[in-house]
Amino acid sequence: MFSIEYFKYLIKSKRYLILLIGLVTLLNIVGSNSSEGVYIQSLLSATLCYLLPVYIFYYVHDKKAVDTFFSIPVSRKAMLISGVVFIIGLIYIPLSITIIVHTIRKVVLISDVLLFLIKVLLAISSVVVFVSAIYLLANNAIDGIIMLGAYSFLPIMAAIVIDSFLRVYTCGPVDFNLQYLGYLSPAFMAGDIIVSNISNVGQLLNSSIGLLVYLIIFSISLYLSYTNRKVERANTISNNLFTYPFIITIYLFMVLVLISSSGIYTNVFEQLKDNFIMYLVLFAIFISANFLYKRKLHFTIVLPILYVVAILFTLMFAMYARNTRGFGLSDAYIKDNRNTFYQMNSWQNAPDIDKDIKDLLFEQSKKNSEYVSINVRAGDADLKFPISSEAVNILEKFRQESIDWYYSDNYKSYDYNNNIYVISKENNNTKHYSYYLNSEYTLKDLLDFVDSGLEVTLSNEYGEYKLLKDGSLDVLYEYE
């Protein structure tokens, strides 16, 4: 199960690497303050988690080396376990020494040190096993590195695509909680578990369980891949289902979804026309990726057919998102809650300023306004004071009209001068929303707002004014 002889061989053959890592560790301990030394050593350890598996298991992708290694009188199981233990030890031991020296200087509780060292061991082990398993999916070293980069970047790419898509096809929410996508990445969870302290039990437990799941799944994958590996695979095309076929397909769909997030369309043909160049460039990249996969200029009619099918699928998905109002997320805001802050803003330029508003401002400053900025507020941004039910009803009407307009055929994707910003809180859950409004206010609208308890302020190039119930203006600030 574990080969002492093979482990000694690894130590002997990699002695210069061990000495280099030991020297860097010593410099971190002696040549810098403790906190800085731990930080530098942690960065080195994170880098080694990706470099060492590639370096130690290089031979599986080399035809001559794999014959030699797999013919030595040590079982593949023992070689694998010994190799993984060597990698983890070479990363974990120097980092642990650095941490222990740091804690001695800082006089930290032993229990805290032990917990931290356990967390570090789990994090390093999970990442090393993940990297090793992904690297061994391929049949040659170059493909192994490409797969490693592709799988490592996959959660980040997924977050970018989902965030971009939701921002276009969902009306209202300012941000989306995509932290759960971090659990697709062992590197993210490794960082999360290390920075989490014992007081944050939920975060610590979630990341610990996630890393354990990754450790188990990829340990099994690595074991099966290594022990059942055919030596003939070395330095051949990586045609495993989870190498290029999966990576090319998943990235193709994600980029197509990203392209469909360029704007919300009511017509598929208009969307195809506006993004034609991007689709054409992506097709060239898709064909090139298949050339790289096959290691030759390989082209069949199947490729453009698959590409067209993928485009149609993503366009249908985008239309479904629009028709369901962002999968229902646009209508899932906190409703009828008096513990809410509203702020509506409108910008009017001459000569489109409402005549009554313009006349009112002229009476105040005796000068014509070239613009007017209107601000309507209800509540406070800290949500300390509830607002009236009447104010909620009025402003919720504007919110609903904004959502309806966003998904109507008349909506156009460019910035508008009228918007509404909303902050709501329910069960200690604070949500931020932003909408464009397809309406401009008249003086009568503004007076109705004031009568309903809303605060209305007007500003132009001459000053800022508060609108009162009697239709007059109270000067808040005058510009010189």
Coordinates of C-alpha atoms in Angstrom, one line a residue:
M1 CA 0.0 0.0 0.0
F2 CA 2.9 2.3 0.7
S3 CA 6.4 1.7 -0.6
I4 CA 9.3 2.8 1.6
E5 CA 11.8 2.0 -1.2
Y6 CA 10.0 4.1 -3.8
F7 CA 9.5 6.9 -1.3
K8 CA 13.3 6.9 -0.6
Y9 CA 13.9 7.0 -4.4
L10 CA 11.7 10.1 -4.6
I11 CA 13.6 11.8 -1.8
K12 CA 16.9 11.0 -3.4
S13 CA 15.9 11.9 -7.0
K14 CA 14.3 15.1 -5.9
R15 CA 16.9 16.1 -3.3
Y16 CA 17.8 19.4 -5.1
L17 CA 14.1 20.4 -5.2
I18 CA 13.8 19.5 -1.5
L19 CA 16.8 21.6 -0.7
L20 CA 15.5 24.6 -2.7
I21 CA 12.1 24.5 -0.9
G22 CA 13.9 24.1 2.4
L23 CA 16.1 27.1 1.7
V24 CA 13.1 29.3 0.7
T25 CA 11.3 28.2 3.9
L26 CA 14.3 29.0 6.0
L27 CA 14.5 32.5 4.4
N28 CA 10.8 33.0 5.0
I29 CA 11.3 32.2 8.7
V30 CA 14.5 34.1 9.3
G31 CA 14.5 36.8 6.8
S32 CA 11.0 38.3 7.3
N33 CA 8.6 39.0 10.0
S34 CA 6.4 36.1 11.0
S35 CA 3.2 37.2 9.4
E36 CA 4.9 38.0 6.1
G37 CA 6.8 34.8 6.2
V38 CA 3.6 32.7 6.6
Y39 CA 2.0 34.7 3.7
I40 CA 4.9 34.1 1.4
Q41 CA 5.1 30.4 2.3
S42 CA 1.4 30.0 1.8
L43 CA 1.7 31.4 -1.7
L44 CA 4.6 29.1 -2.4
S45 CA 2.5 26.1 -1.1
A46 CA -0.4 27.0 -3.3
T47 CA 1.9 27.2 -6.3
L48 CA 3.5 23.8 -5.5
C49 CA 0.0 22.2 -5.2
Y50 CA -0.2 22.7 -9.0
L51 CA 3.4 22.3 -10.0
L52 CA 4.5 19.2 -8.0
P53 CA 1.8 16.8 -9.3
V54 CA 2.8 17.7 -12.9
Y55 CA 6.5 17.2 -12.0
I56 CA 6.2 14.0 -10.0
F57 CA 3.8 12.2 -12.3
Y58 CA 5.4 13.4 -15.6
Y59 CA 6.4 9.9 -16.5
V60 CA 2.9 8.7 -17.2
H61 CA 2.9 10.9 -20.4
D62 CA 6.4 9.8 -21.5
K63 CA 6.6 6.5 -23.5
K64 CA 10.1 5.5 -22.4
A65 CA 9.6 6.7 -18.8
V66 CA 6.3 5.0 -18.2
D67 CA 7.7 1.6 -19.3
T68 CA 10.5 2.0 -16.9
F69 CA 8.4 3.1 -13.9
F70 CA 5.6 0.6 -14.4
S71 CA 8.1 -2.2 -14.7
I72 CA 9.8 -1.7 -11.3
P73 CA 8.9 -4.2 -8.6
V74 CA 6.5 -2.0 -6.8
S75 CA 2.7 -2.1 -7.3
R76 CA 1.0 0.8 -9.0
K77 CA -1.1 1.3 -5.9
A78 CA 2.0 1.7 -3.8
M79 CA 3.7 4.0 -6.3
L80 CA 0.6 6.2 -6.4
I81 CA 0.1 6.5 -2.7
S82 CA 3.9 7.0 -2.1
G83 CA 3.9 9.7 -4.8
V84 CA 0.9 11.6 -3.4
V85 CA 2.2 11.4 0.2
F86 CA 5.6 12.7 -1.0
I87 CA 3.9 15.7 -2.8
I88 CA 1.7 16.5 0.2
G89 CA 4.6 16.2 2.7
L90 CA 6.9 18.4 0.6
I91 CA 4.3 21.1 0.7
Y92 CA 2.8 20.6 4.1
I93 CA 5.9 20.1 6.3
P94 CA 7.6 23.4 5.3
L95 CA 4.4 25.4 5.7
S96 CA 3.7 23.7 9.1
I97 CA 7.2 24.6 10.3
T98 CA 6.7 28.2 9.2
I99 CA 3.3 28.4 11.0
I100 CA 4.6 26.8 14.2
V101 CA 7.5 29.3 14.4
H102 CA 5.0 32.1 13.8
T103 CA 2.7 30.9 16.6
I104 CA 5.7 30.6 19.0
R105 CA 6.5 34.2 18.4
K106 CA 2.9 35.3 18.8
V107 CA 2.1 33.0 21.8
V108 CA -1.0 31.4 20.2
L109 CA -3.1 28.7 21.9
I110 CA -1.9 25.1 21.1
S111 CA -5.5 24.1 20.3
D112 CA -5.8 26.9 17.7
V113 CA -2.5 25.9 16.1
L114 CA -3.6 22.2 15.9
L115 CA -6.9 23.2 14.3
F116 CA -5.2 25.4 11.8
L117 CA -2.7 22.7 10.9
I118 CA -5.5 20.2 10.3
K119 CA -7.3 22.7 8.1
V120 CA -4.1 23.2 6.1
L121 CA -3.6 19.5 5.7
L122 CA -7.1 19.0 4.4
A123 CA -6.8 21.9 2.0
I124 CA -3.4 20.8 0.6
S125 CA -4.4 17.1 0.3
S126 CA -7.7 17.9 -1.6
V127 CA -6.0 20.3 -4.0
V128 CA -3.1 18.0 -4.7
V129 CA -5.4 15.0 -5.3
F130 CA -7.6 17.1 -7.6
V131 CA -4.7 18.4 -9.6
S132 CA -3.2 15.0 -9.9
A133 CA -6.5 13.4 -11.1
I134 CA -7.1 16.1 -13.7
Y135 CA -3.5 15.9 -15.0
L136 CA -3.8 12.2 -15.4
L137 CA -7.0 12.5 -17.4
A138 CA -4.9 13.4 -20.4
N139 CA -2.6 11.2 -22.5
N140 CA 0.3 13.7 -22.9
A141 CA 1.9 16.4 -20.8
I142 CA 0.7 19.4 -22.9
D143 CA -2.9 18.2 -22.8
G144 CA -2.6 17.5 -19.1
I145 CA -1.6 21.1 -18.4
I146 CA -4.3 22.4 -20.7
M147 CA -6.9 20.3 -18.9
L148 CA -5.6 21.4 -15.5
G149 CA -6.0 25.1 -16.6
A150 CA -9.4 24.5 -18.1
Y151 CA -10.9 22.7 -15.1
S152 CA -9.3 25.2 -12.7
F153 CA -10.8 28.2 -14.5
L154 CA -14.2 26.5 -15.1
P155 CA -15.8 27.7 -11.8
I156 CA -14.6 31.3 -12.5
M157 CA -16.0 31.1 -16.1
A158 CA -19.3 29.8 -14.8
A159 CA -19.6 32.7 -12.3
I160 CA -18.9 35.2 -15.1
V161 CA -21.4 33.7 -17.4
I162 CA -24.2 33.2 -14.9
D163 CA -23.7 36.7 -13.4
S164 CA -23.7 38.3 -16.9
F165 CA -26.8 36.3 -18.0
L166 CA -28.8 37.2 -14.9
R167 CA -27.9 40.9 -15.1
V168 CA -29.4 41.0 -18.6
Y169 CA -32.4 38.8 -18.2
T170 CA -33.4 39.6 -14.6
C171 CA -34.8 43.0 -13.9
G172 CA -34.1 44.6 -10.5
P173 CA -31.5 42.8 -8.3
V174 CA -28.3 44.8 -8.2
D175 CA -26.1 41.7 -7.3
F176 CA -26.5 38.0 -7.2
N177 CA -25.2 35.6 -4.5
L178 CA -23.1 33.2 -6.6
Q179 CA -20.8 32.1 -3.7
Y180 CA -22.2 28.6 -4.0
L181 CA -20.2 28.3 -7.3
G182 CA -17.1 28.4 -5.2
Y183 CA -17.9 24.9 -4.1
L184 CA -17.0 23.8 -7.6
S185 CA -13.4 24.8 -7.0
P186 CA -11.2 23.0 -4.4
A187 CA -8.8 25.9 -4.6
F188 CA -11.6 28.3 -3.5
M189 CA -12.7 26.0 -0.6
A190 CA -9.1 25.5 0.4
G191 CA -8.6 29.3 0.8
D192 CA -12.0 29.6 2.4
I193 CA -11.3 26.9 5.1
I194 CA -7.9 28.5 5.9
V195 CA -9.2 32.0 6.4
S196 CA -12.3 30.9 8.3
N197 CA -12.0 30.9 12.1
I198 CA -13.8 28.7 14.6
S199 CA -16.4 31.3 15.3
N200 CA -17.7 31.0 11.7
V201 CA -18.9 27.4 12.1
G202 CA -21.2 27.4 9.1
Q203 CA -18.6 28.6 6.6
L204 CA -15.9 26.3 8.1
L205 CA -18.2 23.3 8.0
N206 CA -19.4 23.8 4.5
S207 CA -15.9 24.2 3.1
S208 CA -14.6 21.3 5.1
I209 CA -17.4 19.0 3.9
G210 CA -16.8 20.2 0.3
L211 CA -13.1 19.5 0.5
L212 CA -13.7 16.0 1.9
V213 CA -16.2 15.2 -0.9
Y214 CA -13.6 16.4 -3.5
L215 CA -10.9 14.4 -1.7
I216 CA -12.9 11.2 -1.8
I217 CA -14.2 11.6 -5.4
F218 CA -10.9 12.6 -6.9
S219 CA -9.0 10.0 -4.9
I220 CA -11.1 7.3 -6.4
S221 CA -10.8 8.9 -9.9
L222 CA -7.0 9.2 -9.5
Y223 CA -6.7 5.6 -8.2
L224 CA -8.7 4.1 -11.1
S225 CA -6.9 6.3 -13.7
Y226 CA -3.4 5.4 -12.4
T227 CA -3.8 1.7 -11.5
N228 CA -5.7 0.8 -14.7
R229 CA -3.7 3.0 -17.0
K230 CA -2.5 1.5 -20.2
V231 CA 1.1 2.3 -21.0
E232 CA 0.1 2.7 -24.7
R233 CA -1.8 5.9 -23.7
A234 CA 1.5 7.8 -23.2
N235 CA 2.0 10.7 -25.6
T236 CA -1.1 9.9 -27.6
I237 CA -4.2 12.0 -28.4
S238 CA -6.3 12.8 -25.3
N239 CA -9.7 11.4 -26.4
N240 CA -11.0 10.6 -22.9
L241 CA -14.6 11.8 -22.6
F242 CA -13.7 14.2 -19.8
T243 CA -10.7 15.8 -21.7
Y244 CA -11.2 17.7 -24.9
P245 CA -14.8 16.5 -25.7
F246 CA -16.2 17.7 -22.4
I247 CA -14.0 20.9 -22.1
I248 CA -14.7 22.1 -25.7
T249 CA -18.4 21.5 -25.3
I250 CA -18.9 23.1 -21.9
Y251 CA -16.8 26.2 -22.8
L252 CA -18.6 26.5 -26.1
F253 CA -22.0 26.6 -24.4
M254 CA -20.8 29.0 -21.8
V255 CA -19.4 31.4 -24.3
L256 CA -22.6 31.2 -26.4
V257 CA -24.6 32.0 -23.3
L258 CA -22.2 34.9 -22.6
I259 CA -22.8 36.2 -26.2
S260 CA -26.6 35.9 -25.7
S261 CA -26.1 38.2 -22.6
S262 CA -25.1 41.1 -24.8
G263 CA -28.6 42.5 -24.5
I264 CA -32.2 41.5 -24.1
Y265 CA -33.9 40.9 -27.5
T266 CA -37.5 40.4 -28.6
N267 CA -36.4 39.0 -32.0
V268 CA -34.0 36.1 -32.4
F269 CA -33.0 37.2 -35.9
E270 CA -32.0 40.6 -34.6
Q271 CA -29.9 39.0 -31.9
L272 CA -28.2 36.8 -34.6
K273 CA -27.5 39.9 -36.8
D274 CA -26.1 42.0 -34.0
N275 CA -23.8 39.2 -32.8
F276 CA -22.9 37.7 -36.2
I277 CA -19.2 38.7 -36.0
M278 CA -18.9 37.2 -32.5
Y279 CA -20.5 34.0 -33.6
L280 CA -18.2 33.8 -36.6
V281 CA -15.1 34.3 -34.4
L282 CA -16.3 31.7 -31.9
F283 CA -16.8 29.2 -34.7
A284 CA -13.2 29.7 -35.8
I285 CA -12.0 29.1 -32.3
F286 CA -14.3 26.1 -32.0
I287 CA -12.8 24.6 -35.2
S288 CA -9.3 25.4 -34.0
A289 CA -9.9 23.7 -30.7
N290 CA -10.9 20.6 -32.5
F291 CA -7.8 20.8 -34.6
L292 CA -5.7 21.0 -31.4
Y293 CA -7.7 18.1 -30.0
K294 CA -7.1 15.9 -33.0
R295 CA -3.6 17.2 -33.7
K296 CA -4.5 17.6 -37.4
L297 CA -6.6 19.6 -39.7
H298 CA -9.8 17.7 -39.1
F299 CA -13.1 19.0 -40.4
T300 CA -16.4 17.3 -40.9
I301 CA -19.9 18.5 -41.6
V302 CA -20.7 17.4 -38.0
L303 CA -18.8 20.3 -36.5
P304 CA -20.9 23.2 -38.1
I305 CA -24.1 21.2 -37.4
L306 CA -23.2 20.9 -33.8
Y307 CA -22.3 24.6 -33.6
V308 CA -25.6 25.7 -35.1
V309 CA -27.5 23.4 -32.8
A310 CA -25.6 24.9 -29.8
I311 CA -26.4 28.4 -31.0
L312 CA -30.1 27.6 -31.4
F313 CA -30.2 25.9 -28.0
T314 CA -28.7 29.0 -26.2
L315 CA -30.9 31.4 -28.1
M316 CA -34.0 29.4 -27.0
F317 CA -32.7 29.3 -23.5
A318 CA -32.3 33.1 -23.6
M319 CA -35.8 33.6 -24.9
Y320 CA -37.2 31.3 -22.2
A321 CA -35.4 33.4 -19.6
R322 CA -37.0 36.6 -21.1
N323 CA -40.5 35.0 -21.3
T324 CA -40.3 33.8 -17.7
R325 CA -39.1 37.2 -16.5
G326 CA -35.7 35.9 -15.5
F327 CA -37.0 32.5 -14.4
G328 CA -39.3 34.4 -12.0
L329 CA -36.5 36.1 -10.2
S330 CA -37.7 39.6 -11.3
D331 CA -40.9 39.1 -9.4
A332 CA -39.3 37.5 -6.4
Y333 CA -38.4 40.8 -4.6
I334 CA -39.5 41.5 -1.0
K335 CA -43.1 42.8 -1.4
D336 CA -45.3 45.2 0.6
N337 CA -42.7 45.8 3.2
R338 CA -42.8 49.1 5.0
N339 CA -39.2 48.6 6.1
T340 CA -38.0 49.7 2.7
F341 CA -36.1 52.6 1.2
Y342 CA -37.0 54.0 -2.2
Q343 CA -35.3 56.6 -4.2
M344 CA -36.5 57.7 -7.7
N345 CA -34.4 60.0 -9.9
S346 CA -35.3 61.9 -13.0
W347 CA -33.2 64.1 -15.2
Q348 CA -34.9 66.5 -17.6
N349 CA -33.2 68.7 -20.1
A350 CA -34.5 71.8 -21.8
P351 CA -36.8 72.1 -23.8
D352 CA -38.3 68.8 -22.5
I353 CA -38.7 70.1 -18.9
D354 CA -42.3 69.9 -17.7
K355 CA -43.7 73.5 -18.1
D356 CA -45.1 73.7 -14.6
I357 CA -41.9 72.6 -13.0
K358 CA -39.9 75.0 -15.2
D359 CA -42.2 77.9 -14.2
L360 CA -41.9 77.0 -10.5
L361 CA -38.1 77.0 -10.7
F362 CA -38.2 80.4 -12.6
E363 CA -40.3 81.9 -9.8
Q364 CA -37.7 80.9 -7.3
S365 CA -34.5 82.0 -9.1
K366 CA -35.9 84.3 -11.9
K367 CA -33.8 82.4 -14.3
N368 CA -34.6 79.8 -16.9
S369 CA -33.4 76.3 -16.2
E370 CA -31.4 74.3 -18.7
Y371 CA -31.9 71.1 -16.8
V372 CA -33.7 69.9 -13.7
S373 CA -32.8 66.9 -11.5
I374 CA -35.7 65.4 -9.5
N375 CA -35.2 63.2 -6.5
V376 CA -38.1 61.4 -4.7
R377 CA -37.3 59.6 -1.5
A378 CA -39.2 57.5 1.1
G379 CA -37.5 56.1 4.2
D380 CA -33.9 56.0 5.0
A381 CA -31.0 54.0 3.6
D382 CA -30.3 52.4 6.9
L383 CA -33.9 51.1 7.1
K384 CA -34.3 52.4 10.7
F385 CA -37.7 53.9 10.2
P386 CA -40.7 52.3 8.4
I387 CA -42.6 54.3 5.8
S388 CA -46.4 54.6 5.3
S389 CA -48.4 51.9 3.5
E390 CA -49.6 54.6 1.1
A391 CA -46.0 55.4 0.1
V392 CA -45.3 51.7 -0.4
N393 CA -48.3 51.3 -2.7
I394 CA -47.4 54.3 -4.8
L395 CA -43.7 53.3 -5.3
E396 CA -44.5 49.6 -5.7
K397 CA -46.7 50.6 -8.7
F398 CA -43.7 52.3 -10.3
R399 CA -41.5 49.2 -9.6
Q400 CA -44.0 46.9 -11.2
E401 CA -44.5 49.2 -14.2
S402 CA -40.7 49.2 -14.6
I403 CA -40.5 45.4 -14.7
D404 CA -43.4 45.1 -17.1
W405 CA -41.7 47.6 -19.4
Y406 CA -38.4 45.8 -19.2
Y407 CA -39.9 42.7 -20.7
S408 CA -42.1 44.5 -23.2
D409 CA -41.4 44.8 -26.9
N410 CA -41.0 48.5 -26.5
Y411 CA -38.0 48.3 -24.2
K412 CA -34.6 49.4 -25.7
S413 CA -31.3 48.6 -24.1
Y414 CA -29.7 51.9 -23.4
D415 CA -29.5 54.2 -20.3
Y416 CA -32.5 56.2 -19.3
N417 CA -32.7 59.4 -17.3
N418 CA -35.3 58.0 -15.0
N419 CA -34.6 55.2 -12.4
I420 CA -35.7 53.9 -9.1
Y421 CA -33.4 52.4 -6.4
V422 CA -34.8 50.2 -3.7
I423 CA -33.4 48.7 -0.5
S424 CA -35.5 46.2 1.4
K425 CA -35.0 44.2 4.5
E426 CA -36.7 41.1 5.7
N427 CA -35.6 38.6 8.4
N428 CA -32.1 40.4 8.5
N429 CA -31.8 39.8 4.8
T430 CA -31.1 43.1 2.9
K431 CA -31.7 43.3 -0.8
H432 CA -30.7 46.1 -3.3
Y433 CA -32.7 46.7 -6.5
S434 CA -32.4 49.1 -9.4
Y435 CA -34.8 49.8 -12.2
Y436 CA -35.3 52.1 -15.2
L437 CA -38.6 54.0 -15.4
N438 CA -40.5 54.6 -18.6
S439 CA -42.1 57.8 -17.4
E440 CA -41.3 61.4 -16.5
Y441 CA -42.9 63.4 -13.7
T442 CA -45.1 66.4 -13.9
L443 CA -45.5 69.0 -11.1
K444 CA -48.9 67.4 -10.3
D445 CA -47.2 64.0 -9.9
L446 CA -44.6 65.5 -7.6
L447 CA -47.3 67.2 -5.4
D448 CA -49.1 63.9 -5.1
F449 CA -45.9 62.4 -3.9
V450 CA -45.5 65.1 -1.3
D451 CA -49.1 64.6 -0.1
S452 CA -48.4 60.9 0.3
G453 CA -45.5 61.6 2.7
L454 CA -42.7 61.3 0.1
E455 CA -39.8 63.8 0.1
V456 CA -39.3 65.5 -3.2
T457 CA -36.3 67.7 -4.0
L458 CA -35.5 69.6 -7.2
S459 CA -32.1 70.9 -8.4
N460 CA -30.9 72.9 -11.3
E461 CA -27.8 74.9 -12.2
Y462 CA -28.9 77.6 -9.6
G463 CA -29.6 75.5 -6.5
E464 CA -31.4 72.7 -4.6
Y465 CA -34.9 73.0 -3.4
K466 CA -37.4 71.0 -1.4
L467 CA -41.0 70.8 -2.7
L468 CA -43.6 71.6 -0.1
K469 CA -47.3 70.6 0.1
D470 CA -48.5 74.1 -0.9
G471 CA -46.6 73.9 -4.1
S472 CA -43.8 76.3 -3.0
L473 CA -40.1 75.6 -2.8
D474 CA -37.9 75.6 0.3
V475 CA -34.3 76.5 -0.5
L476 CA -31.8 73.9 0.6
Y477 CA -28.8 75.3 -1.1
E478 CA -28.1 78.1 -3.6
Y479 CA -25.1 78.1 -6.0
E480 CA -23.2 81.2 -6.5

